């Protein structure tokens, strides 16, 4: 299994276009050591030629330009991207579908709750019907394994996770199973397993056991502390308000990652305020000491 990180930042990217926090100011002016990042998305392949896109960020055009495996190679209109899987209906994970409209029809896999959001509050399925058949909906049952045509060696097991529907969702304050999922992606040839959860709000015993059984764990790294945005003066919401588990502290994700002995550990979906983006920060040093990696655009993993 080949995993390519197209984008590794949270909504708004890094630096965020209208943000002048310490990190954003620093990366613009070169006063901190940090990489710029686009909004989170990964691609997975079993052969290095045909790829499945996981979330379609607003930065998708730039991301695919920088990812040569997605370039047209066999025809006048062509791409290495075969299908799209949506983990949720957040704007920073779905608006890229608008940019992909020239490639319609496109097979899109998502839960019924995500499909509801994307036909009501943000009716992108409805809008794109006018582009060569639009988005072809394939329902993910959050309790059943599924396969995608053309990827016989890959098996996908969705998991319901505790997080939040987008602010635009008609049921923002009334959460349902299927608003957000994580995925176990298993390579049936190598028997290697990826656990992918960019919107993880809580780690329970079941999730912990899955993480321990995975060869690579790529999870939510949005915030270092739950009230980070308040501390930075750029917002009033906590990580929990937004459905994201913070990294540090007794109940943070780092405490759980420390319990994984044989897994490659990667944080993705990093908010622009998170001090781990500064490669010379004490928080970045802490992650390195705990053998935890911070995803970056263009990062490649092979399982």
PDB file of C-alpha atoms in Angstrom:
ATOM      1  CA  UNK A   1       0.000   0.000   0.000  1.00  0.00           C
ATOM      2  CA  UNK A   2       1.257   3.431  -0.982  1.00  0.00           C
ATOM      3  CA  UNK A   3       0.122   6.487   1.002  1.00  0.00           C
ATOM      4  CA  UNK A   4       0.752  10.007  -0.275  1.00  0.00           C
ATOM      5  CA  UNK A   5      -0.049  13.055   1.867  1.00  0.00           C
ATOM      6  CA  UNK A   6      -1.498  15.701  -0.427  1.00  0.00           C
ATOM      7  CA  UNK A   7      -2.283  18.161   2.366  1.00  0.00           C
ATOM      8  CA  UNK A   8      -1.539  18.086   6.083  1.00  0.00           C
ATOM      9  CA  UNK A   9      -3.042  21.267   7.572  1.00  0.00           C
ATOM     10  CA  UNK A  10      -6.430  21.903   9.131  1.00  0.00           C
ATOM     11  CA  UNK A  11      -9.027  24.214   7.569  1.00  0.00           C
ATOM     12  CA  UNK A  12      -7.453  27.400   6.202  1.00  0.00           C
ATOM     13  CA  UNK A  13      -4.067  25.793   5.577  1.00  0.00           C
ATOM     14  CA  UNK A  14      -0.742  27.111   6.849  1.00  0.00           C
ATOM     15  CA  UNK A  15      -0.284  29.999   6.829  1.00  0.00           C
ATOM     16  CA  UNK A  16      -3.981  30.821   6.888  1.00  0.00           C
ATOM     17  CA  UNK A  17      -4.635  33.632   4.442  1.00  0.00           C
ATOM     18  CA  UNK A  18      -6.024  36.075   7.033  1.00  0.00           C
ATOM     19  CA  UNK A  19      -4.134  34.980  10.147  1.00  0.00           C
ATOM     20  CA  UNK A  20      -1.216  36.800  11.777  1.00  0.00           C
ATOM     21  CA  UNK A  21      -0.689  34.482  14.726  1.00  0.00           C
ATOM     22  CA  UNK A  22       2.892  33.704  15.798  1.00  0.00           C
ATOM     23  CA  UNK A  23       3.127  30.712  13.445  1.00  0.00           C
ATOM     24  CA  UNK A  24       1.545  32.314  10.380  1.00  0.00           C
ATOM     25  CA  UNK A  25       3.562  35.518  10.776  1.00  0.00           C
ATOM     26  CA  UNK A  26       6.699  33.486  11.366  1.00  0.00           C
ATOM     27  CA  UNK A  27       6.416  31.251   8.302  1.00  0.00           C
ATOM     28  CA  UNK A  28       5.637  34.241   6.058  1.00  0.00           C
ATOM     29  CA  UNK A  29       8.628  36.233   7.270  1.00  0.00           C
ATOM     30  CA  UNK A  30      11.042  33.366   7.820  1.00  0.00           C
ATOM     31  CA  UNK A  31      11.382  33.895  11.564  1.00  0.00           C
ATOM     32  CA  UNK A  32      10.439  30.299  12.406  1.00  0.00           C
ATOM     33  CA  UNK A  33      11.540  27.034  10.811  1.00  0.00           C
ATOM     34  CA  UNK A  34       8.350  25.612   9.332  1.00  0.00           C
ATOM     35  CA  UNK A  35       6.881  24.194   6.124  1.00  0.00           C
ATOM     36  CA  UNK A  36       3.830  25.677   4.463  1.00  0.00           C
ATOM     37  CA  UNK A  37       0.935  23.238   4.260  1.00  0.00           C
ATOM     38  CA  UNK A  38      -2.311  22.859   2.323  1.00  0.00           C
ATOM     39  CA  UNK A  39      -5.580  21.539   3.756  1.00  0.00           C
ATOM     40  CA  UNK A  40      -5.676  17.877   4.699  1.00  0.00           C
ATOM     41  CA  UNK A  41      -6.121  15.085   2.184  1.00  0.00           C
ATOM     42  CA  UNK A  42      -4.314  11.852   1.379  1.00  0.00           C
ATOM     43  CA  UNK A  43      -4.248   9.457  -1.576  1.00  0.00           C
ATOM     44  CA  UNK A  44      -3.820   5.672  -1.347  1.00  0.00           C
ATOM     45  CA  UNK A  45      -2.822   3.169  -4.024  1.00  0.00           C
ATOM     46  CA  UNK A  46      -2.109  -0.537  -4.245  1.00  0.00           C
ATOM     47  CA  UNK A  47       0.118  -0.232  -7.317  1.00  0.00           C
ATOM     48  CA  UNK A  48       1.456   3.341  -7.360  1.00  0.00           C
ATOM     49  CA  UNK A  49      -0.527   4.134 -10.529  1.00  0.00           C
ATOM     50  CA  UNK A  50      -4.225   4.152  -9.604  1.00  0.00           C
ATOM     51  CA  UNK A  51      -5.179   6.201  -6.558  1.00  0.00           C
ATOM     52  CA  UNK A  52      -8.120   6.783  -4.227  1.00  0.00           C
ATOM     53  CA  UNK A  53      -8.507  10.315  -2.886  1.00  0.00           C
ATOM     54  CA  UNK A  54      -9.483  10.633   0.778  1.00  0.00           C
ATOM     55  CA  UNK A  55     -11.230  13.983   1.196  1.00  0.00           C
ATOM     56  CA  UNK A  56     -11.175  16.678  -1.469  1.00  0.00           C
ATOM     57  CA  UNK A  57      -9.747  19.871  -0.011  1.00  0.00           C
ATOM     58  CA  UNK A  58     -10.161  23.393  -1.423  1.00  0.00           C
ATOM     59  CA  UNK A  59      -6.461  23.149  -2.361  1.00  0.00           C
ATOM     60  CA  UNK A  60      -6.950  20.091  -4.570  1.00  0.00           C
ATOM     61  CA  UNK A  61      -5.784  21.733  -7.808  1.00  0.00           C
ATOM     62  CA  UNK A  62      -2.423  22.688  -6.309  1.00  0.00           C
ATOM     63  CA  UNK A  63      -2.119  19.329  -4.569  1.00  0.00           C
ATOM     64  CA  UNK A  64      -2.718  17.306  -7.740  1.00  0.00           C
ATOM     65  CA  UNK A  65      -0.329  19.530  -9.720  1.00  0.00           C
ATOM     66  CA  UNK A  66       2.410  18.697  -7.225  1.00  0.00           C
ATOM     67  CA  UNK A  67       1.522  14.963  -7.260  1.00  0.00           C
ATOM     68  CA  UNK A  68       2.825  13.618 -10.577  1.00  0.00           C
ATOM     69  CA  UNK A  69       1.072  10.247 -10.182  1.00  0.00           C
ATOM     70  CA  UNK A  70      -2.243  12.092 -10.638  1.00  0.00           C
ATOM     71  CA  UNK A  71      -1.222  13.802 -13.878  1.00  0.00           C
ATOM     72  CA  UNK A  72      -2.912  12.848 -17.190  1.00  0.00           C
ATOM     73  CA  UNK A  73      -0.886   9.991 -18.689  1.00  0.00           C
ATOM     74  CA  UNK A  74      -3.030   7.994 -21.105  1.00  0.00           C
ATOM     75  CA  UNK A  75      -5.437  10.388 -22.818  1.00  0.00           C
ATOM     76  CA  UNK A  76      -6.312  14.004 -23.540  1.00  0.00           C
ATOM     77  CA  UNK A  77      -8.443  14.103 -20.388  1.00  0.00           C
ATOM     78  CA  UNK A  78      -7.132  11.708 -17.762  1.00  0.00           C
ATOM     79  CA  UNK A  79      -6.049  11.352 -14.133  1.00  0.00           C
ATOM     80  CA  UNK A  80      -4.574   8.810 -11.766  1.00  0.00           C
ATOM     81  CA  UNK A  81      -7.392   9.513  -9.286  1.00  0.00           C
ATOM     82  CA  UNK A  82      -9.970   6.719  -9.488  1.00  0.00           C
ATOM     83  CA  UNK A  83     -12.449   7.454  -6.662  1.00  0.00           C
ATOM     84  CA  UNK A  84     -13.039   9.789  -3.726  1.00  0.00           C
ATOM     85  CA  UNK A  85     -13.788   8.736  -0.134  1.00  0.00           C
ATOM     86  CA  UNK A  86     -15.167  11.376   2.245  1.00  0.00           C
ATOM     87  CA  UNK A  87     -14.519  11.030   5.975  1.00  0.00           C
ATOM     88  CA  UNK A  88     -17.060  13.744   6.826  1.00  0.00           C
ATOM     89  CA  UNK A  89     -18.860  16.673   5.202  1.00  0.00           C
ATOM     90  CA  UNK A  90     -16.601  19.482   6.452  1.00  0.00           C
ATOM     91  CA  UNK A  91     -16.022  22.253   3.896  1.00  0.00           C
ATOM     92  CA  UNK A  92     -12.263  21.760   4.008  1.00  0.00           C
ATOM     93  CA  UNK A  93     -12.808  18.103   3.025  1.00  0.00           C
ATOM     94  CA  UNK A  94     -15.475  18.509   0.330  1.00  0.00           C
ATOM     95  CA  UNK A  95     -15.234  21.807  -1.559  1.00  0.00           C
ATOM     96  CA  UNK A  96     -12.429  20.389  -3.713  1.00  0.00           C
ATOM     97  CA  UNK A  97     -15.109  18.358  -5.459  1.00  0.00           C
ATOM     98  CA  UNK A  98     -16.131  21.584  -7.205  1.00  0.00           C
ATOM     99  CA  UNK A  99     -12.662  21.836  -8.732  1.00  0.00           C
ATOM    100  CA  UNK A 100     -12.840  18.213  -9.874  1.00  0.00           C
ATOM    101  CA  UNK A 101     -16.075  18.830 -11.813  1.00  0.00           C
ATOM    102  CA  UNK A 102     -14.310  18.590 -15.202  1.00  0.00           C
ATOM    103  CA  UNK A 103     -13.577  14.954 -14.346  1.00  0.00           C
ATOM    104  CA  UNK A 104     -17.192  13.957 -13.741  1.00  0.00           C
ATOM    105  CA  UNK A 105     -18.700  11.474 -13.404  1.00  0.00           C
ATOM    106  CA  UNK A 106     -16.758  10.785 -10.207  1.00  0.00           C
ATOM    107  CA  UNK A 107     -17.390   7.893  -7.814  1.00  0.00           C
ATOM    108  CA  UNK A 108     -17.790   9.305  -4.305  1.00  0.00           C
ATOM    109  CA  UNK A 109     -17.999   7.097  -1.216  1.00  0.00           C
ATOM    110  CA  UNK A 110     -19.533   8.522   1.959  1.00  0.00           C
ATOM    111  CA  UNK A 111     -22.033   7.724   4.711  1.00  0.00           C
ATOM    112  CA  UNK A 112     -25.730   8.514   4.448  1.00  0.00           C
ATOM    113  CA  UNK A 113     -25.338  11.352   6.995  1.00  0.00           C
ATOM    114  CA  UNK A 114     -22.562  12.963   4.939  1.00  0.00           C
ATOM    115  CA  UNK A 115     -24.657  12.540   1.791  1.00  0.00           C
ATOM    116  CA  UNK A 116     -27.560  14.261   3.528  1.00  0.00           C
ATOM    117  CA  UNK A 117     -25.386  17.269   4.387  1.00  0.00           C
ATOM    118  CA  UNK A 118     -24.073  17.381   0.824  1.00  0.00           C
ATOM    119  CA  UNK A 119     -27.583  17.417  -0.649  1.00  0.00           C
ATOM    120  CA  UNK A 120     -29.087  19.937   1.826  1.00  0.00           C
ATOM    121  CA  UNK A 121     -26.893  22.380   3.757  1.00  0.00           C
ATOM    122  CA  UNK A 122     -24.139  22.254   1.123  1.00  0.00           C
ATOM    123  CA  UNK A 123     -25.870  20.640  -1.880  1.00  0.00           C
ATOM    124  CA  UNK A 124     -22.788  19.857  -3.936  1.00  0.00           C
ATOM    125  CA  UNK A 125     -24.248  16.583  -5.222  1.00  0.00           C
ATOM    126  CA  UNK A 126     -27.206  18.543  -6.608  1.00  0.00           C
ATOM    127  CA  UNK A 127     -25.049  21.284  -8.146  1.00  0.00           C
ATOM    128  CA  UNK A 128     -22.668  18.941  -9.951  1.00  0.00           C
ATOM    129  CA  UNK A 129     -25.415  16.877 -11.609  1.00  0.00           C
ATOM    130  CA  UNK A 130     -25.071  19.300 -14.505  1.00  0.00           C
ATOM    131  CA  UNK A 131     -21.447  18.256 -15.172  1.00  0.00           C
ATOM    132  CA  UNK A 132     -21.482  15.017 -17.171  1.00  0.00           C
ATOM    133  CA  UNK A 133     -23.504  13.101 -14.603  1.00  0.00           C
ATOM    134  CA  UNK A 134     -21.878  14.647 -11.570  1.00  0.00           C
ATOM    135  CA  UNK A 135     -20.949  12.720  -8.438  1.00  0.00           C
ATOM    136  CA  UNK A 136     -21.881   9.041  -8.321  1.00  0.00           C
ATOM    137  CA  UNK A 137     -22.887   8.270  -4.717  1.00  0.00           C
ATOM    138  CA  UNK A 138     -21.753   5.016  -3.116  1.00  0.00           C
ATOM    139  CA  UNK A 139     -23.023   4.593   0.425  1.00  0.00           C
ATOM    140  CA  UNK A 140     -20.647   3.641   3.214  1.00  0.00           C
ATOM    141  CA  UNK A 141     -22.375   1.608   5.875  1.00  0.00           C
ATOM    142  CA  UNK A 142     -20.431   2.579   9.013  1.00  0.00           C
ATOM    143  CA  UNK A 143     -20.754  -0.976  10.287  1.00  0.00           C
ATOM    144  CA  UNK A 144     -19.658  -2.866   7.146  1.00  0.00           C
ATOM    145  CA  UNK A 145     -16.406  -3.444   5.292  1.00  0.00           C
ATOM    146  CA  UNK A 146     -16.409  -2.229   1.693  1.00  0.00           C
ATOM    147  CA  UNK A 147     -14.267  -2.521  -1.426  1.00  0.00           C
ATOM    148  CA  UNK A 148     -13.696  -0.173  -4.347  1.00  0.00           C
ATOM    149  CA  UNK A 149     -13.655  -1.422  -7.924  1.00  0.00           C
ATOM    150  CA  UNK A 150     -10.150  -1.586  -9.350  1.00  0.00           C
ATOM    151  CA  UNK A 151      -8.514  -2.016  -5.938  1.00  0.00           C
ATOM    152  CA  UNK A 152      -8.840  -5.728  -5.245  1.00  0.00           C
ATOM    153  CA  UNK A 153      -5.949  -5.782  -2.766  1.00  0.00           C
ATOM    154  CA  UNK A 154      -7.399  -3.065  -0.516  1.00  0.00           C
ATOM    155  CA  UNK A 155     -10.152  -3.530   2.057  1.00  0.00           C
ATOM    156  CA  UNK A 156     -11.846  -0.669   3.897  1.00  0.00           C
ATOM    157  CA  UNK A 157     -13.441  -0.900   7.328  1.00  0.00           C
ATOM    158  CA  UNK A 158     -15.204   2.278   8.502  1.00  0.00           C
ATOM    159  CA  UNK A 159     -15.542   3.164  12.176  1.00  0.00           C
ATOM    160  CA  UNK A 160     -17.956   5.604  13.765  1.00  0.00           C
ATOM    161  CA  UNK A 161     -16.037   8.216  15.730  1.00  0.00           C
ATOM    162  CA  UNK A 162     -17.099  10.951  18.110  1.00  0.00           C
ATOM    163  CA  UNK A 163     -16.716  14.321  16.459  1.00  0.00           C
ATOM    164  CA  UNK A 164     -19.003  17.079  15.148  1.00  0.00           C
ATOM    165  CA  UNK A 165     -20.961  17.803  11.974  1.00  0.00           C
ATOM    166  CA  UNK A 166     -19.978  21.021  10.133  1.00  0.00           C
ATOM    167  CA  UNK A 167     -21.386  24.389  11.252  1.00  0.00           C
ATOM    168  CA  UNK A 168     -23.607  24.523   8.134  1.00  0.00           C
ATOM    169  CA  UNK A 169     -25.131  21.087   8.793  1.00  0.00           C
ATOM    170  CA  UNK A 170     -28.881  21.059   9.517  1.00  0.00           C
ATOM    171  CA  UNK A 171     -28.088  18.796  12.499  1.00  0.00           C
ATOM    172  CA  UNK A 172     -24.931  20.528  13.777  1.00  0.00           C
ATOM    173  CA  UNK A 173     -26.117  20.291  17.387  1.00  0.00           C
ATOM    174  CA  UNK A 174     -27.808  16.925  16.971  1.00  0.00           C
ATOM    175  CA  UNK A 175     -25.016  14.432  16.190  1.00  0.00           C
ATOM    176  CA  UNK A 176     -25.660  11.158  14.390  1.00  0.00           C
ATOM    177  CA  UNK A 177     -23.581   8.067  13.815  1.00  0.00           C
ATOM    178  CA  UNK A 178     -21.933   8.511  10.448  1.00  0.00           C
ATOM    179  CA  UNK A 179     -21.313  12.265  10.676  1.00  0.00           C
ATOM    180  CA  UNK A 180     -17.641  11.381  10.957  1.00  0.00           C
ATOM    181  CA  UNK A 181     -15.800   8.164  10.325  1.00  0.00           C
ATOM    182  CA  UNK A 182     -12.309   6.793  10.665  1.00  0.00           C
ATOM    183  CA  UNK A 183     -11.024   4.066   8.359  1.00  0.00           C
ATOM    184  CA  UNK A 184      -8.978   0.922   8.672  1.00  0.00           C
ATOM    185  CA  UNK A 185      -7.348   0.342   5.294  1.00  0.00           C
ATOM    186  CA  UNK A 186      -5.863  -3.133   4.937  1.00  0.00           C
ATOM    187  CA  UNK A 187      -3.564  -4.350   2.193  1.00  0.00           C
ATOM    188  CA  UNK A 188      -4.621  -7.941   1.605  1.00  0.00           C
ATOM    189  CA  UNK A 189      -1.292  -8.780  -0.046  1.00  0.00           C
ATOM    190  CA  UNK A 190       1.084  -7.467   2.603  1.00  0.00           C
ATOM    191  CA  UNK A 191      -1.420  -7.762   5.487  1.00  0.00           C
ATOM    192  CA  UNK A 192      -0.328  -4.275   6.541  1.00  0.00           C
ATOM    193  CA  UNK A 193      -2.915  -1.918   8.028  1.00  0.00           C
ATOM    194  CA  UNK A 194      -3.407   1.845   8.139  1.00  0.00           C
ATOM    195  CA  UNK A 195      -5.679   3.553  10.673  1.00  0.00           C
ATOM    196  CA  UNK A 196      -6.714   6.950   9.299  1.00  0.00           C
ATOM    197  CA  UNK A 197      -8.683   9.360  11.494  1.00  0.00           C
ATOM    198  CA  UNK A 198      -8.094  13.072  10.682  1.00  0.00           C
ATOM    199  CA  UNK A 199     -11.184  14.177  12.639  1.00  0.00           C
ATOM    200  CA  UNK A 200     -10.771  12.182  15.831  1.00  0.00           C
ATOM    201  CA  UNK A 201     -12.526  13.655  18.851  1.00  0.00           C
ATOM    202  CA  UNK A 202     -12.075  10.822  21.356  1.00  0.00           C
ATOM    203  CA  UNK A 203     -10.056   7.629  21.782  1.00  0.00           C
ATOM    204  CA  UNK A 204     -11.979   4.844  23.506  1.00  0.00           C
ATOM    205  CA  UNK A 205     -10.922   1.257  24.251  1.00  0.00           C
ATOM    206  CA  UNK A 206     -12.083  -0.042  20.866  1.00  0.00           C
ATOM    207  CA  UNK A 207     -10.160   2.644  18.968  1.00  0.00           C
ATOM    208  CA  UNK A 208      -7.122   1.955  21.127  1.00  0.00           C
ATOM    209  CA  UNK A 209      -7.134  -1.728  20.226  1.00  0.00           C
ATOM    210  CA  UNK A 210      -7.382  -0.874  16.520  1.00  0.00           C
ATOM    211  CA  UNK A 211      -4.473   1.543  16.829  1.00  0.00           C
ATOM    212  CA  UNK A 212      -2.358  -1.123  18.524  1.00  0.00           C
ATOM    213  CA  UNK A 213      -3.122  -3.543  15.682  1.00  0.00           C
ATOM    214  CA  UNK A 214      -2.209  -1.034  12.938  1.00  0.00           C
ATOM    215  CA  UNK A 215       1.151  -0.713  11.222  1.00  0.00           C
ATOM    216  CA  UNK A 216       0.608   3.002  10.672  1.00  0.00           C
ATOM    217  CA  UNK A 217      -1.630   5.288  12.703  1.00  0.00           C
ATOM    218  CA  UNK A 218      -2.446   8.658  11.089  1.00  0.00           C
ATOM    219  CA  UNK A 219      -4.683  10.659  13.407  1.00  0.00           C
ATOM    220  CA  UNK A 220      -5.965  14.121  14.255  1.00  0.00           C
ATOM    221  CA  UNK A 221      -3.238  16.555  15.322  1.00  0.00           C
ATOM    222  CA  UNK A 222      -5.269  19.761  15.096  1.00  0.00           C
ATOM    223  CA  UNK A 223      -4.361  21.371  18.426  1.00  0.00           C
ATOM    224  CA  UNK A 224      -1.635  21.021  21.043  1.00  0.00           C
ATOM    225  CA  UNK A 225      -3.978  22.119  23.855  1.00  0.00           C
ATOM    226  CA  UNK A 226      -7.759  22.075  23.927  1.00  0.00           C
ATOM    227  CA  UNK A 227      -8.015  25.872  24.415  1.00  0.00           C
ATOM    228  CA  UNK A 228      -5.159  26.732  22.059  1.00  0.00           C
ATOM    229  CA  UNK A 229      -7.182  29.053  19.827  1.00  0.00           C
ATOM    230  CA  UNK A 230      -8.322  31.020  22.860  1.00  0.00           C
ATOM    231  CA  UNK A 231      -4.744  31.259  24.120  1.00  0.00           C
ATOM    232  CA  UNK A 232      -3.599  32.535  20.720  1.00  0.00           C
ATOM    233  CA  UNK A 233      -6.417  35.086  20.604  1.00  0.00           C
ATOM    234  CA  UNK A 234      -7.799  33.861  17.266  1.00  0.00           C
ATOM    235  CA  UNK A 235     -11.014  32.157  18.333  1.00  0.00           C
ATOM    236  CA  UNK A 236     -13.290  31.181  21.185  1.00  0.00           C
ATOM    237  CA  UNK A 237     -13.887  27.500  20.383  1.00  0.00           C
ATOM    238  CA  UNK A 238     -12.071  24.660  22.075  1.00  0.00           C
ATOM    239  CA  UNK A 239     -10.872  21.547  20.319  1.00  0.00           C
ATOM    240  CA  UNK A 240     -13.737  19.578  21.836  1.00  0.00           C
ATOM    241  CA  UNK A 241     -16.220  22.174  20.552  1.00  0.00           C
ATOM    242  CA  UNK A 242     -14.920  21.472  17.048  1.00  0.00           C
ATOM    243  CA  UNK A 243     -14.714  17.692  17.505  1.00  0.00           C
ATOM    244  CA  UNK A 244     -10.922  17.440  17.697  1.00  0.00           C
ATOM    245  CA  UNK A 245      -8.843  15.733  20.390  1.00  0.00           C
ATOM    246  CA  UNK A 246      -5.852  17.811  21.529  1.00  0.00           C
ATOM    247  CA  UNK A 247      -2.368  16.305  21.669  1.00  0.00           C
ATOM    248  CA  UNK A 248      -0.849  17.193  25.045  1.00  0.00           C
ATOM    249  CA  UNK A 249      -1.789  16.455  28.645  1.00  0.00           C
ATOM    250  CA  UNK A 250      -3.146  13.484  30.530  1.00  0.00           C
ATOM    251  CA  UNK A 251      -6.149  13.048  28.228  1.00  0.00           C
ATOM    252  CA  UNK A 252      -4.397  14.088  25.027  1.00  0.00           C
ATOM    253  CA  UNK A 253      -3.642  11.879  22.042  1.00  0.00           C
ATOM    254  CA  UNK A 254       0.087  11.719  22.811  1.00  0.00           C
ATOM    255  CA  UNK A 255      -0.687   9.746  25.956  1.00  0.00           C
ATOM    256  CA  UNK A 256      -2.436   7.125  23.802  1.00  0.00           C
ATOM    257  CA  UNK A 257       0.206   7.136  21.083  1.00  0.00           C
ATOM    258  CA  UNK A 258       2.830   6.380  23.723  1.00  0.00           C
ATOM    259  CA  UNK A 259       1.126   3.031  24.274  1.00  0.00           C
ATOM    260  CA  UNK A 260       1.771   1.904  20.678  1.00  0.00           C
ATOM    261  CA  UNK A 261       4.909  -0.184  20.474  1.00  0.00           C
ATOM    262  CA  UNK A 262       5.040  -1.286  16.848  1.00  0.00           C
ATOM    263  CA  UNK A 263       3.097   1.357  14.902  1.00  0.00           C
ATOM    264  CA  UNK A 264       4.354   4.244  12.835  1.00  0.00           C
ATOM    265  CA  UNK A 265       2.674   7.277  14.433  1.00  0.00           C
ATOM    266  CA  UNK A 266       1.757  10.323  12.331  1.00  0.00           C
ATOM    267  CA  UNK A 267      -0.263  13.447  13.172  1.00  0.00           C
ATOM    268  CA  UNK A 268      -2.235  15.110  10.365  1.00  0.00           C
ATOM    269  CA  UNK A 269      -4.796  17.965  10.078  1.00  0.00           C
ATOM    270  CA  UNK A 270      -2.572  20.453  11.962  1.00  0.00           C
ATOM    271  CA  UNK A 271      -4.100  23.832  12.803  1.00  0.00           C
ATOM    272  CA  UNK A 272      -2.098  26.950  11.958  1.00  0.00           C
ATOM    273  CA  UNK A 273      -1.849  27.854  15.664  1.00  0.00           C
ATOM    274  CA  UNK A 274      -0.306  24.539  16.715  1.00  0.00           C
ATOM    275  CA  UNK A 275       3.273  25.039  17.997  1.00  0.00           C
ATOM    276  CA  UNK A 276       4.373  21.680  16.530  1.00  0.00           C
ATOM    277  CA  UNK A 277       4.474  23.402  13.124  1.00  0.00           C
ATOM    278  CA  UNK A 278       7.565  25.251  14.334  1.00  0.00           C
ATOM    279  CA  UNK A 279      10.227  22.583  13.891  1.00  0.00           C
ATOM    280  CA  UNK A 280      12.400  24.214  16.555  1.00  0.00           C
ATOM    281  CA  UNK A 281       9.668  24.438  19.213  1.00  0.00           C
ATOM    282  CA  UNK A 282       9.770  22.467  22.444  1.00  0.00           C
ATOM    283  CA  UNK A 283       6.485  20.842  21.432  1.00  0.00           C
ATOM    284  CA  UNK A 284       8.024  19.563  18.179  1.00  0.00           C
ATOM    285  CA  UNK A 285      10.965  18.249  20.189  1.00  0.00           C
ATOM    286  CA  UNK A 286       8.546  16.473  22.523  1.00  0.00           C
ATOM    287  CA  UNK A 287       6.905  14.665  19.605  1.00  0.00           C
ATOM    288  CA  UNK A 288      10.283  13.645  18.236  1.00  0.00           C
ATOM    289  CA  UNK A 289      11.279  12.249  21.625  1.00  0.00           C
ATOM    290  CA  UNK A 290       8.062  10.208  21.625  1.00  0.00           C
ATOM    291  CA  UNK A 291       8.686   8.930  18.072  1.00  0.00           C
ATOM    292  CA  UNK A 292       5.652  10.753  16.668  1.00  0.00           C
ATOM    293  CA  UNK A 293       5.854  12.328  13.207  1.00  0.00           C
ATOM    294  CA  UNK A 294       4.110  15.452  11.936  1.00  0.00           C
ATOM    295  CA  UNK A 295       2.681  14.939   8.441  1.00  0.00           C
ATOM    296  CA  UNK A 296       3.795  17.341   5.720  1.00  0.00           C
ATOM    297  CA  UNK A 297       2.633  17.893   2.153  1.00  0.00           C
ATOM    298  CA  UNK A 298       4.317  15.376  -0.114  1.00  0.00           C
ATOM    299  CA  UNK A 299       5.039  12.875   2.664  1.00  0.00           C
ATOM    300  CA  UNK A 300       5.077   9.287   1.376  1.00  0.00           C
ATOM    301  CA  UNK A 301       4.553   6.088   3.334  1.00  0.00           C
ATOM    302  CA  UNK A 302       4.719   2.528   2.061  1.00  0.00           C
ATOM    303  CA  UNK A 303       3.171  -0.400   3.949  1.00  0.00           C
TER     304      UNK A 303
END
